[in-house]
Amino acid sequence: MRKTARYAFPACAGLLALSSLTGCANDAASSTADAGGGGGKGETVKIMVGGLDKVIYLPAMLTQRLGHFRAENLNVQLLSEPAGVQAETALVSGQVQGAVGFYDHTLDLQVKGKSVESVVQFSHAPGEVEVVSSKAAGDLASPEDFGGRKLGVTGLGSSTDFLTKYLAVKNGVKISEFTPVAVGAGPTFIAALQKGAIDGGMTTDPTVATILDKKAGKVLIDMRTPEGSQQALGGPYPSSSLYMQTDWVNGHKDTVQKLVNAFVRTLKWMSTHSADEIAAKMPADYSQGDKALYAKAVKSTLPMFTDDGVMPQGGPETVEKVLKAFNPTIKNAKIDLSKTYTTEFVDAAK
């Protein structure tokens, strides 16, 4: 480990009839104009998030709402794409300076010749849930039954795609034996599940909470806790993080330190406040009119978060094992894990 060491907003897909918690999730909330936002005269930093309204990425908007960016004299613009792989694309193309998405993209990008690193780790579990539609639940009881199924992921090449393929291979199903379907999250995922376009799929809260509330599906595998991650993946799985291009980090260390300071403050704040208190800080329309259900979704996902931003011990090795299990390009590549993350900034923040 190096000690020194996801702009287009997601469109609502015409599915407003579904009272999903995730809806369009206030695309306007991705500006810095919110109360307690990052606006100010400080340095401007653009961060693309792989779904601002997803609870797994909650620290991004919460940091803005708590005023922690502003306290560091930063003008942080939070932008949103529906999937982490799109946030990754925005980062490597130079549209933004940082991406809030899954740490596993740093390994995938290294193999592709891109030097990207996580500078603060929000989580030690994926926060993901494999759900199965109520109609298919009788025959789809475990990953061993993935063969011949259509399984929803946020996007092809996304972390949900990676994890679905790993669960299949781990349980004896070849990736050629099932069909991943890009259905996004929120109303598009729920509609696909209800209409039979997918038999099941991987998603996060608040989509999970809405599916269960509607009785549209059931939980097959729950990876919202470290225990769930251990059972499904064999170890801690660092997922949501702030990752940035290494060259940019090295050239803007003061700015990166301010960003990490703000996020670590938020993670510590989260560890001492209830799900209801956290939910109350988020944009009003994130709850889509059901504050109790949204708070429940936050509570279900809270165990995935770290309280200090530190990379969990053994986490990078678990991620590498998962990716090598199904991806031939990564399987045959030598990955330098020490270059995929740094603790320099979280150490200084502490």
Tab-separated table of N, CA, C and O in Angstrom, residues 154-200:
chain	number	residue	atom	x	y	z
A	154	THR	N	-26.802	-3.018	-12.957
A	154	THR	CA	-26.984	-1.603	-13.270
A	154	THR	C	-26.486	-1.279	-14.675
A	154	THR	O	-27.102	-0.503	-15.405
A	155	GLY	N	-25.367	-1.872	-15.045
A	155	GLY	CA	-24.818	-1.664	-16.385
A	155	GLY	C	-23.800	-2.742	-16.684
A	155	GLY	O	-23.203	-3.309	-15.761
A	156	LEU	N	-23.606	-3.067	-17.937
A	156	LEU	CA	-22.608	-4.071	-18.300
A	156	LEU	C	-21.218	-3.505	-18.011
A	156	LEU	O	-20.900	-2.379	-18.405
A	157	GLY	N	-20.404	-4.272	-17.300
A	157	GLY	CA	-19.102	-3.784	-16.886
A	157	GLY	C	-19.127	-3.069	-15.551
A	157	GLY	O	-18.101	-2.581	-15.082
A	158	SER	N	-20.309	-3.017	-14.931
A	158	SER	CA	-20.443	-2.381	-13.626
A	158	SER	C	-20.048	-3.358	-12.524
A	158	SER	O	-19.839	-4.553	-12.762
A	159	SER	N	-19.969	-2.861	-11.305
A	159	SER	CA	-19.621	-3.729	-10.182
A	159	SER	C	-20.712	-4.764	-9.905
A	159	SER	O	-20.416	-5.876	-9.462
A	160	THR	N	-21.969	-4.411	-10.172
A	160	THR	CA	-23.030	-5.412	-10.018
A	160	THR	C	-22.851	-6.537	-11.037
A	160	THR	O	-23.129	-7.698	-10.748
A	161	ASP	N	-22.372	-6.186	-12.208
A	161	ASP	CA	-22.064	-7.176	-13.241
A	161	ASP	C	-20.925	-8.075	-12.768
A	161	ASP	O	-20.992	-9.309	-12.867
A	162	PHE	N	-19.863	-7.454	-12.220
A	162	PHE	CA	-18.724	-8.220	-11.710
A	162	PHE	C	-19.161	-9.213	-10.631
A	162	PHE	O	-18.812	-10.394	-10.667
A	163	LEU	N	-19.909	-8.714	-9.647
A	163	LEU	CA	-20.293	-9.558	-8.516
A	163	LEU	C	-21.247	-10.674	-8.930
A	163	LEU	O	-21.167	-11.797	-8.419
A	164	THR	N	-22.152	-10.377	-9.861
A	164	THR	CA	-23.068	-11.413	-10.347
A	164	THR	C	-22.292	-12.537	-11.023
A	164	THR	O	-22.567	-13.730	-10.805
A	165	LYS	N	-21.324	-12.168	-11.835
A	165	LYS	CA	-20.513	-13.180	-12.531
A	165	LYS	C	-19.704	-14.005	-11.535
A	165	LYS	O	-19.570	-15.225	-11.689
A	166	TYR	N	-19.196	-13.363	-10.502
A	166	TYR	CA	-18.432	-14.108	-9.498
A	166	TYR	C	-19.324	-15.106	-8.760
A	166	TYR	O	-18.937	-16.275	-8.576
A	167	LEU	N	-20.501	-14.675	-8.355
A	167	LEU	CA	-21.404	-15.578	-7.641
A	167	LEU	C	-21.774	-16.773	-8.507
A	167	LEU	O	-21.906	-17.900	-8.013
A	168	ALA	N	-21.944	-16.523	-9.807
A	168	ALA	CA	-22.261	-17.616	-10.729
A	168	ALA	C	-21.106	-18.610	-10.797
A	168	ALA	O	-21.289	-19.814	-10.569
A	169	VAL	N	-19.914	-18.119	-11.101
A	169	VAL	CA	-18.747	-18.988	-11.256
A	169	VAL	C	-18.434	-19.736	-9.970
A	169	VAL	O	-18.118	-20.933	-9.985
A	170	LYS	N	-18.534	-19.043	-8.855
A	170	LYS	CA	-18.266	-19.660	-7.553
A	170	LYS	C	-19.198	-20.841	-7.296
A	170	LYS	O	-18.831	-21.811	-6.624
A	171	ASN	N	-20.404	-20.760	-7.858
A	171	ASN	CA	-21.400	-21.806	-7.618
A	171	ASN	C	-21.614	-22.715	-8.821
A	171	ASN	O	-22.661	-23.347	-8.970
A	172	GLY	N	-20.585	-22.788	-9.680
A	172	GLY	CA	-20.593	-23.770	-10.752
A	172	GLY	C	-21.347	-23.408	-12.006
A	172	GLY	O	-21.611	-24.277	-12.843
A	173	VAL	N	-21.701	-22.131	-12.178
A	173	VAL	CA	-22.422	-21.698	-13.378
A	173	VAL	C	-21.488	-20.848	-14.230
A	173	VAL	O	-20.910	-19.869	-13.753
A	174	LYS	N	-21.314	-21.218	-15.495
A	174	LYS	CA	-20.460	-20.448	-16.391
A	174	LYS	C	-21.136	-19.132	-16.759
A	174	LYS	O	-22.370	-19.058	-16.845
A	175	ILE	N	-20.336	-18.097	-16.999
A	175	ILE	CA	-20.927	-16.802	-17.314
A	175	ILE	C	-21.647	-16.812	-18.662
A	175	ILE	O	-22.470	-15.940	-18.939
A	176	SER	N	-21.349	-17.805	-19.471
A	176	SER	CA	-22.041	-17.931	-20.763
A	176	SER	C	-23.406	-18.586	-20.613
A	176	SER	O	-24.186	-18.632	-21.569
A	177	GLU	N	-23.708	-19.064	-19.412
A	177	GLU	CA	-24.945	-19.814	-19.196
A	177	GLU	C	-26.096	-18.962	-18.664
A	177	GLU	O	-27.192	-19.458	-18.465
A	178	PHE	N	-25.840	-17.666	-18.428
A	178	PHE	CA	-26.936	-16.778	-18.031
A	178	PHE	C	-26.756	-15.450	-18.761
A	178	PHE	O	-25.716	-15.184	-19.362
A	179	THR	N	-27.778	-14.620	-18.724
A	179	THR	CA	-27.753	-13.362	-19.466
A	179	THR	C	-27.841	-12.167	-18.530
A	179	THR	O	-28.862	-11.955	-17.881
A	180	PRO	N	-26.760	-11.363	-18.430
A	180	PRO	CA	-26.857	-10.130	-17.652
A	180	PRO	C	-27.622	-9.075	-18.452
A	180	PRO	O	-27.418	-8.935	-19.666
A	181	VAL	N	-28.521	-8.376	-17.796
A	181	VAL	CA	-29.345	-7.368	-18.465
A	181	VAL	C	-29.170	-6.032	-17.751
A	181	VAL	O	-29.384	-5.934	-16.540
A	182	ALA	N	-28.770	-5.004	-18.495
A	182	ALA	CA	-28.569	-3.676	-17.900
A	182	ALA	C	-29.916	-3.001	-17.695
A	182	ALA	O	-30.593	-2.635	-18.659
A	183	VAL	N	-30.320	-2.865	-16.435
A	183	VAL	CA	-31.636	-2.285	-16.133
A	183	VAL	C	-31.543	-1.102	-15.163
A	183	VAL	O	-32.569	-0.594	-14.701
A	184	GLY	N	-30.327	-0.659	-14.855
A	184	GLY	CA	-30.203	0.466	-13.955
A	184	GLY	C	-30.637	0.115	-12.542
A	184	GLY	O	-30.481	-1.016	-12.078
A	185	ALA	N	-31.200	1.100	-11.852
A	185	ALA	CA	-31.685	0.907	-10.490
A	185	ALA	C	-33.012	1.635	-10.344
A	185	ALA	O	-33.479	2.290	-11.276
A	186	GLY	N	-33.621	1.508	-9.178
A	186	GLY	CA	-34.868	2.217	-8.940
A	186	GLY	C	-36.007	1.719	-9.804
A	186	GLY	O	-36.184	0.505	-9.995
A	187	PRO	N	-36.804	2.633	-10.383
A	187	PRO	CA	-38.009	2.235	-11.115
A	187	PRO	C	-37.741	1.344	-12.318
A	187	PRO	O	-38.543	0.482	-12.641
A	188	THR	N	-36.596	1.550	-13.000
A	188	THR	CA	-36.311	0.721	-14.168
A	188	THR	C	-36.023	-0.719	-13.752
A	188	THR	O	-36.437	-1.664	-14.418
A	189	PHE	N	-35.306	-0.884	-12.645
A	189	PHE	CA	-35.028	-2.231	-12.132
A	189	PHE	C	-36.320	-2.902	-11.682
A	189	PHE	O	-36.593	-4.068	-12.016
A	190	ILE	N	-37.121	-2.168	-10.936
A	190	ILE	CA	-38.364	-2.735	-10.385
A	190	ILE	C	-39.334	-3.113	-11.505
A	190	ILE	O	-39.954	-4.177	-11.475
A	191	ALA	N	-39.439	-2.254	-12.508
A	191	ALA	CA	-40.332	-2.554	-13.630
A	191	ALA	C	-39.876	-3.811	-14.364
A	191	ALA	O	-40.701	-4.658	-14.741
A	192	ALA	N	-38.576	-3.950	-14.574
A	192	ALA	CA	-38.044	-5.135	-15.255
A	192	ALA	C	-38.346	-6.392	-14.450
A	192	ALA	O	-38.678	-7.446	-15.011
A	193	LEU	N	-38.256	-6.287	-13.135
A	193	LEU	CA	-38.531	-7.425	-12.259
A	193	LEU	C	-40.005	-7.799	-12.315
A	193	LEU	O	-40.364	-8.979	-12.438
A	194	GLN	N	-40.871	-6.806	-12.259
A	194	GLN	CA	-42.314	-7.058	-12.241
A	194	GLN	C	-42.842	-7.568	-13.582
A	194	GLN	O	-43.765	-8.386	-13.623
A	195	LYS	N	-42.230	-7.091	-14.662
A	195	LYS	CA	-42.709	-7.476	-15.994
A	195	LYS	C	-42.080	-8.763	-16.519
A	195	LYS	O	-42.429	-9.235	-17.592
A	196	GLY	N	-41.117	-9.323	-15.755
A	196	GLY	CA	-40.488	-10.563	-16.179
A	196	GLY	C	-39.339	-10.370	-17.156
A	196	GLY	O	-38.849	-11.346	-17.740
A	197	ALA	N	-38.911	-9.108	-17.355
A	197	ALA	CA	-37.765	-8.866	-18.227
A	197	ALA	C	-36.495	-9.433	-17.601
A	197	ALA	O	-35.529	-9.734	-18.306
A	198	ILE	N	-36.481	-9.539	-16.279
A	198	ILE	CA	-35.394	-10.209	-15.555
A	198	ILE	C	-36.016	-11.140	-14.521
A	198	ILE	O	-37.131	-10.910	-14.044
A	199	ASP	N	-35.311	-12.221	-14.204
A	199	ASP	CA	-35.785	-13.154	-13.189
A	199	ASP	C	-35.334	-12.735	-11.793
A	199	ASP	O	-35.952	-13.093	-10.789
A	200	GLY	N	-34.246	-12.004	-11.761
A	200	GLY	CA	-33.680	-11.507	-10.514
A	200	GLY	C	-32.610	-10.519	-10.874
A	200	GLY	O	-32.450	-10.137	-12.038
